[in-house]
Amino acid sequence: MGEAQLSVIMPARDAGAYIGAALDSIWRQDHPALEVLVIDAGSSDGTADVVRGHAAAGRPVRLFAEGAMHPGRARNIGIAATAAPLVGFLDADDLWPAGKLARQLGRLAERPDLQMVTGYITYFETAAPDGLEPMPGSRTETLFHVHVGASIYRRHAFDAIGGAFDEAFVYSEDVDLLLRVREAGLAFSILRTPELYYRRHAASMMAQDTPLKDASLGLAMSRSLQRRRRAGTLGTPLRDFASYVEPLP
């Protein structure tokens, strides 16, 4: 295989129960010129062993053993370690739906002006026996929400907005990223199809009851207002997300 055209960055910490399925959901995509960079942020379980097992089986995955850190920092480490022109993200407890890359890379090929393609998210709690889909008939919710795991980016989009993830954020680093994308006027598209299966479980970072979640969201909004005030664009509303959703066929 030649040089990877798409790098998938996967932060992981104590994700041994889920990371194998997350990786399998990438391998089932019909796109050979990819690589996965797992940034192990100080796991104390079998996360690294699972990744090494996939590497030993010939899968294009690299493991970076790092100390404890927030996801934004881990993703930045992954981005710095690759020169691939396209970048995607998947958290180690989530899944990519079948056909995701065919849909999103196809759209980027059709629309050279697009800097990012994203889509809807299906939230789920129980996985099917194969581990790669939500359990049929189980409780799910599908909607649009800000999450980098649903998106594929052109690498140079990060240069246009002053870098990828602001490491000052514990939470809402993805909100801050998309605010900067919108403020810069970068073209992107929201597909009407689910492009991420987001697993809800008690051990996830977002399930934790902490005031840092509200504080981080407030910081993202405050910084956006400050940037727009400096740019003289505060009086011009950002485009509504609905205007980015692809029209019905």
mmCIF file of C-alpha atoms in Angstrom:
data_model
loop_
_atom_site.group_PDB
_atom_site.id
_atom_site.type_symbol
_atom_site.label_atom_id
_atom_site.label_comp_id
_atom_site.label_asym_id
_atom_site.label_seq_id
_atom_site.Cartn_x
_atom_site.Cartn_y
_atom_site.Cartn_z
ATOM 1 C CA MET A 1 0.000 0.000 0.000
ATOM 2 C CA GLY A 2 1.231 3.493 -0.801
ATOM 3 C CA GLU A 3 1.336 6.486 1.494
ATOM 4 C CA ALA A 4 -1.872 6.979 3.467
ATOM 5 C CA GLN A 5 -4.263 9.533 2.016
ATOM 6 C CA LEU A 6 -6.446 9.482 5.134
ATOM 7 C CA SER A 7 -5.269 9.353 8.732
ATOM 8 C CA VAL A 8 -7.746 8.491 11.453
ATOM 9 C CA ILE A 9 -6.813 9.819 14.891
ATOM 10 C CA MET A 10 -8.138 7.833 17.869
ATOM 11 C CA PRO A 11 -7.572 9.068 21.437
ATOM 12 C CA ALA A 12 -7.888 6.237 23.936
ATOM 13 C CA ARG A 13 -7.704 5.798 27.669
ATOM 14 C CA ASP A 14 -8.773 2.585 29.393
ATOM 15 C CA ALA A 15 -10.875 1.684 26.350
ATOM 16 C CA GLY A 16 -9.965 -1.996 26.191
ATOM 17 C CA ALA A 17 -13.626 -3.055 26.262
ATOM 18 C CA TYR A 18 -14.506 -1.013 23.174
ATOM 19 C CA ILE A 19 -11.458 -0.176 21.084
ATOM 20 C CA GLY A 20 -11.417 -3.460 19.178
ATOM 21 C CA ALA A 21 -14.906 -2.758 17.809
ATOM 22 C CA ALA A 22 -13.960 0.847 17.042
ATOM 23 C CA LEU A 23 -10.996 -0.332 14.977
ATOM 24 C CA ASP A 24 -13.087 -3.008 13.235
ATOM 25 C CA SER A 25 -15.597 -0.334 12.243
ATOM 26 C CA ILE A 26 -12.749 1.442 10.419
ATOM 27 C CA TRP A 27 -11.390 -1.696 8.764
ATOM 28 C CA ARG A 28 -14.798 -2.442 7.240
ATOM 29 C CA GLN A 29 -14.685 0.813 5.279
ATOM 30 C CA ASP A 30 -13.948 0.454 1.574
ATOM 31 C CA HIS A 31 -10.840 2.618 1.504
ATOM 32 C CA PRO A 32 -7.413 0.956 1.503
ATOM 33 C CA ALA A 33 -5.181 4.050 1.602
ATOM 34 C CA LEU A 34 -5.736 4.863 5.255
ATOM 35 C CA GLU A 35 -3.912 4.542 8.548
ATOM 36 C CA VAL A 36 -5.057 4.748 12.157
ATOM 37 C CA LEU A 37 -3.048 6.504 14.849
ATOM 38 C CA VAL A 38 -4.080 5.482 18.361
ATOM 39 C CA ILE A 39 -2.971 7.956 21.011
ATOM 40 C CA ASP A 40 -3.012 6.000 24.279
ATOM 41 C CA ALA A 41 -3.409 8.635 26.978
ATOM 42 C CA GLY A 42 -2.098 6.670 29.950
ATOM 43 C CA SER A 43 -4.278 3.540 29.875
ATOM 44 C CA SER A 44 -3.925 1.041 32.715
ATOM 45 C CA ASP A 45 -6.019 -1.717 31.120
ATOM 46 C CA GLY A 46 -5.533 -3.793 27.957
ATOM 47 C CA THR A 47 -6.062 -0.957 25.462
ATOM 48 C CA ALA A 48 -2.509 -1.086 24.101
ATOM 49 C CA ASP A 49 -2.577 -4.885 23.841
ATOM 50 C CA VAL A 50 -5.704 -4.755 21.675
ATOM 51 C CA VAL A 51 -4.047 -2.228 19.366
ATOM 52 C CA ARG A 52 -0.869 -4.283 19.141
ATOM 53 C CA GLY A 53 -2.968 -7.296 18.225
ATOM 54 C CA HIS A 54 -4.493 -5.430 15.297
ATOM 55 C CA ALA A 55 -1.034 -4.274 14.186
ATOM 56 C CA ALA A 56 0.298 -7.843 14.405
ATOM 57 C CA ALA A 57 -2.585 -8.949 12.174
ATOM 58 C CA GLY A 58 -1.335 -6.585 9.479
ATOM 59 C CA ARG A 59 -3.716 -3.710 10.053
ATOM 60 C CA PRO A 60 -2.388 -0.196 9.320
ATOM 61 C CA VAL A 61 -2.398 1.078 12.895
ATOM 62 C CA ARG A 62 0.272 2.878 14.886
ATOM 63 C CA LEU A 63 0.279 3.156 18.674
ATOM 64 C CA PHE A 64 1.561 6.211 20.513
ATOM 65 C CA ALA A 65 1.960 5.604 24.246
ATOM 66 C CA GLU A 66 1.483 8.930 26.015
ATOM 67 C CA GLY A 67 0.694 10.102 29.520
ATOM 68 C CA ALA A 68 -2.723 11.240 30.702
ATOM 69 C CA MET A 69 -4.112 14.100 28.622
ATOM 70 C CA HIS A 70 -7.356 15.520 27.335
ATOM 71 C CA PRO A 71 -8.690 14.427 23.913
ATOM 72 C CA GLY A 72 -7.794 17.684 22.172
ATOM 73 C CA ARG A 73 -4.119 17.284 23.011
ATOM 74 C CA ALA A 74 -4.181 13.635 21.951
ATOM 75 C CA ARG A 75 -5.724 14.523 18.596
ATOM 76 C CA ASN A 76 -3.139 17.234 17.997
ATOM 77 C CA ILE A 77 -0.360 14.709 18.623
ATOM 78 C CA GLY A 78 -1.911 12.454 16.002
ATOM 79 C CA ILE A 79 -2.272 15.234 13.461
ATOM 80 C CA ALA A 80 1.383 16.227 13.936
ATOM 81 C CA ALA A 81 2.484 12.632 13.335
ATOM 82 C CA THR A 82 0.986 12.358 9.855
ATOM 83 C CA ALA A 83 1.124 14.239 6.571
ATOM 84 C CA ALA A 84 -2.023 12.694 5.073
ATOM 85 C CA PRO A 85 -4.126 15.242 3.142
ATOM 86 C CA LEU A 86 -7.349 14.011 4.782
ATOM 87 C CA VAL A 87 -7.935 13.577 8.500
ATOM 88 C CA GLY A 88 -10.717 11.842 10.410
ATOM 89 C CA PHE A 89 -11.324 11.169 14.077
ATOM 90 C CA LEU A 90 -12.946 8.364 16.015
ATOM 91 C CA ASP A 91 -13.067 8.029 19.782
ATOM 92 C CA ALA A 92 -12.140 4.578 21.039
ATOM 93 C CA ASP A 93 -15.632 3.814 22.369
ATOM 94 C CA ASP A 94 -17.554 4.909 19.259
ATOM 95 C CA LEU A 95 -18.129 3.349 15.832
ATOM 96 C CA TRP A 96 -18.122 4.371 12.189
ATOM 97 C CA PRO A 97 -21.195 3.220 10.241
ATOM 98 C CA ALA A 98 -20.683 1.043 7.186
ATOM 99 C CA GLY A 99 -20.133 3.107 4.038
ATOM 100 C CA LYS A 100 -19.126 6.265 5.894
ATOM 101 C CA LEU A 101 -15.901 6.808 3.975
ATOM 102 C CA ALA A 102 -17.489 6.009 0.615
ATOM 103 C CA ARG A 103 -20.105 8.684 1.252
ATOM 104 C CA GLN A 104 -17.908 11.364 2.732
ATOM 105 C CA LEU A 105 -14.798 10.933 0.604
ATOM 106 C CA GLY A 106 -17.034 10.732 -2.429
ATOM 107 C CA ARG A 107 -18.533 14.092 -1.546
ATOM 108 C CA LEU A 108 -15.108 15.659 -1.027
ATOM 109 C CA ALA A 109 -14.024 14.351 -4.438
ATOM 110 C CA GLU A 110 -17.124 15.832 -6.058
ATOM 111 C CA ARG A 111 -16.782 19.164 -4.269
ATOM 112 C CA PRO A 112 -13.178 20.415 -4.145
ATOM 113 C CA ASP A 113 -14.422 23.567 -2.403
ATOM 114 C CA LEU A 114 -15.534 21.645 0.678
ATOM 115 C CA GLN A 115 -13.080 21.665 3.574
ATOM 116 C CA MET A 116 -15.093 19.279 5.723
ATOM 117 C CA VAL A 117 -17.933 16.808 5.376
ATOM 118 C CA THR A 118 -19.923 15.769 8.412
ATOM 119 C CA GLY A 119 -23.295 14.140 9.045
ATOM 120 C CA TYR A 120 -25.841 13.030 11.589
ATOM 121 C CA ILE A 121 -25.041 11.080 14.765
ATOM 122 C CA THR A 122 -26.862 8.040 16.091
ATOM 123 C CA TYR A 123 -26.605 7.776 19.863
ATOM 124 C CA PHE A 124 -26.912 4.243 21.209
ATOM 125 C CA GLU A 125 -26.495 2.284 24.417
ATOM 126 C CA THR A 126 -26.505 -1.379 23.358
ATOM 127 C CA ALA A 127 -24.460 -2.833 20.502
ATOM 128 C CA ALA A 128 -25.559 -5.646 18.208
ATOM 129 C CA PRO A 129 -23.854 -9.046 18.631
ATOM 130 C CA ASP A 130 -21.239 -8.156 15.989
ATOM 131 C CA GLY A 131 -20.350 -5.062 18.025
ATOM 132 C CA LEU A 132 -20.446 -2.793 14.992
ATOM 133 C CA GLU A 133 -24.022 -1.501 14.964
ATOM 134 C CA PRO A 134 -26.632 -0.441 17.506
ATOM 135 C CA MET A 135 -28.761 -3.380 18.603
ATOM 136 C CA PRO A 136 -31.885 -3.545 16.400
ATOM 137 C CA GLY A 137 -34.893 -2.447 18.405
ATOM 138 C CA SER A 138 -32.806 -0.853 21.151
ATOM 139 C CA ARG A 139 -33.120 2.749 22.220
ATOM 140 C CA THR A 140 -31.352 5.123 19.823
ATOM 141 C CA GLU A 141 -31.518 8.784 18.874
ATOM 142 C CA THR A 142 -30.365 10.248 15.541
ATOM 143 C CA LEU A 143 -29.777 13.968 15.098
ATOM 144 C CA PHE A 144 -27.186 16.514 14.055
ATOM 145 C CA HIS A 145 -24.735 17.505 16.750
ATOM 146 C CA VAL A 146 -21.195 18.846 16.873
ATOM 147 C CA HIS A 147 -18.812 15.888 17.042
ATOM 148 C CA VAL A 148 -15.531 15.453 15.202
ATOM 149 C CA GLY A 149 -16.081 11.697 14.902
ATOM 150 C CA ALA A 150 -18.817 12.348 12.352
ATOM 151 C CA SER A 151 -16.506 14.430 10.152
ATOM 152 C CA ILE A 152 -13.706 14.129 7.610
ATOM 153 C CA TYR A 153 -11.461 17.187 7.141
ATOM 154 C CA ARG A 154 -9.026 18.369 4.535
ATOM 155 C CA ARG A 155 -5.807 18.818 6.423
ATOM 156 C CA HIS A 156 -5.214 22.372 5.212
ATOM 157 C CA ALA A 157 -8.520 23.435 6.792
ATOM 158 C CA PHE A 158 -6.714 23.407 10.140
ATOM 159 C CA ASP A 159 -4.106 25.835 8.814
ATOM 160 C CA ALA A 160 -6.871 28.206 7.710
ATOM 161 C CA ILE A 161 -8.318 28.453 11.235
ATOM 162 C CA GLY A 162 -5.112 28.725 13.250
ATOM 163 C CA GLY A 163 -4.667 25.061 14.114
ATOM 164 C CA ALA A 164 -6.891 22.142 15.002
ATOM 165 C CA PHE A 165 -7.728 21.712 18.701
ATOM 166 C CA ASP A 166 -7.240 24.380 21.343
ATOM 167 C CA GLU A 167 -5.642 22.511 24.225
ATOM 168 C CA ALA A 168 -7.042 24.944 26.780
ATOM 169 C CA PHE A 169 -10.320 23.010 26.560
ATOM 170 C CA VAL A 170 -11.168 20.007 28.715
ATOM 171 C CA TYR A 171 -14.574 19.709 27.041
ATOM 172 C CA SER A 172 -16.110 21.449 23.988
ATOM 173 C CA GLU A 173 -12.879 21.450 21.995
ATOM 174 C CA ASP A 174 -14.999 20.219 19.076
ATOM 175 C CA VAL A 175 -17.438 23.123 19.535
ATOM 176 C CA ASP A 176 -14.530 25.572 19.484
ATOM 177 C CA LEU A 177 -13.153 23.939 16.326
ATOM 178 C CA LEU A 178 -16.433 24.195 14.435
ATOM 179 C CA LEU A 179 -16.990 27.772 15.579
ATOM 180 C CA ARG A 180 -13.643 28.711 14.052
ATOM 181 C CA VAL A 181 -14.544 26.844 10.852
ATOM 182 C CA ARG A 182 -17.791 28.818 10.586
ATOM 183 C CA GLU A 183 -16.164 32.132 11.487
ATOM 184 C CA ALA A 184 -13.575 31.625 8.726
ATOM 185 C CA GLY A 185 -16.319 30.943 6.203
ATOM 186 C CA LEU A 186 -14.928 27.541 5.243
ATOM 187 C CA ALA A 187 -17.248 25.527 3.046
ATOM 188 C CA PHE A 188 -18.574 22.300 4.526
ATOM 189 C CA SER A 189 -21.510 19.997 4.086
ATOM 190 C CA ILE A 190 -23.763 18.053 6.457
ATOM 191 C CA LEU A 191 -24.933 14.762 4.988
ATOM 192 C CA ARG A 192 -28.404 13.579 5.969
ATOM 193 C CA THR A 193 -27.075 10.119 6.841
ATOM 194 C CA PRO A 194 -25.713 8.936 10.217
ATOM 195 C CA GLU A 195 -21.915 9.186 10.015
ATOM 196 C CA LEU A 196 -21.115 8.278 13.616
ATOM 197 C CA TYR A 197 -22.477 5.794 16.131
ATOM 198 C CA TYR A 198 -21.925 7.438 19.516
ATOM 199 C CA ARG A 199 -21.907 5.012 22.433
ATOM 200 C CA ARG A 200 -23.502 6.194 25.654
ATOM 201 C CA HIS A 201 -22.053 4.460 28.725
ATOM 202 C CA ALA A 202 -21.356 5.311 32.338
ATOM 203 C CA ALA A 203 -17.557 5.380 31.997
ATOM 204 C CA SER A 204 -17.446 7.860 29.128
ATOM 205 C CA MET A 205 -15.936 11.287 29.679
ATOM 206 C CA MET A 206 -19.200 13.019 28.739
ATOM 207 C CA ALA A 207 -21.148 10.969 31.310
ATOM 208 C CA GLN A 208 -19.210 12.545 34.167
ATOM 209 C CA ASP A 209 -21.042 15.118 36.293
ATOM 210 C CA THR A 210 -18.676 18.073 36.343
ATOM 211 C CA PRO A 211 -19.034 21.855 36.087
ATOM 212 C CA LEU A 212 -16.145 21.797 33.608
ATOM 213 C CA LYS A 213 -18.599 20.854 30.837
ATOM 214 C CA ASP A 214 -20.582 24.079 31.172
ATOM 215 C CA ALA A 215 -17.431 26.094 31.776
ATOM 216 C CA SER A 216 -15.768 24.755 28.625
ATOM 217 C CA LEU A 217 -18.840 25.457 26.502
ATOM 218 C CA GLY A 218 -18.995 28.972 27.906
ATOM 219 C CA LEU A 219 -15.309 29.481 27.101
ATOM 220 C CA ALA A 220 -15.852 28.375 23.498
ATOM 221 C CA MET A 221 -18.726 30.820 23.027
ATOM 222 C CA SER A 222 -16.870 33.657 24.763
ATOM 223 C CA ARG A 223 -13.786 33.216 22.616
ATOM 224 C CA SER A 224 -15.909 33.154 19.479
ATOM 225 C CA LEU A 225 -17.505 36.459 20.433
ATOM 226 C CA GLN A 226 -14.083 37.955 21.143
ATOM 227 C CA ARG A 227 -12.706 36.842 17.767
ATOM 228 C CA ARG A 228 -15.714 38.197 15.908
ATOM 229 C CA ARG A 229 -15.541 41.492 17.796
ATOM 230 C CA ARG A 230 -11.878 41.893 16.829
ATOM 231 C CA ALA A 231 -12.710 41.025 13.204
ATOM 232 C CA GLY A 232 -15.594 43.483 13.095
ATOM 233 C CA THR A 233 -18.088 40.746 12.191
ATOM 234 C CA LEU A 234 -20.012 40.565 15.451
ATOM 235 C CA GLY A 235 -23.079 42.106 13.826
ATOM 236 C CA THR A 236 -23.201 39.425 11.117
ATOM 237 C CA PRO A 237 -24.751 36.184 12.408
ATOM 238 C CA LEU A 238 -22.960 32.935 11.653
ATOM 239 C CA ARG A 239 -24.712 30.765 9.093
ATOM 240 C CA ASP A 240 -27.297 28.484 10.627
ATOM 241 C CA PHE A 241 -26.424 24.772 10.608
ATOM 242 C CA ALA A 242 -29.581 24.058 8.611
ATOM 243 C CA SER A 243 -28.071 25.922 5.655
ATOM 244 C CA TYR A 244 -25.203 23.385 5.502
ATOM 245 C CA VAL A 245 -27.453 20.318 5.356
ATOM 246 C CA GLU A 246 -27.477 18.780 1.895
ATOM 247 C CA PRO A 247 -30.811 19.184 0.100
ATOM 248 C CA LEU A 248 -33.100 16.253 -0.383
ATOM 249 C CA PRO A 249 -32.532 14.444 -3.715
#
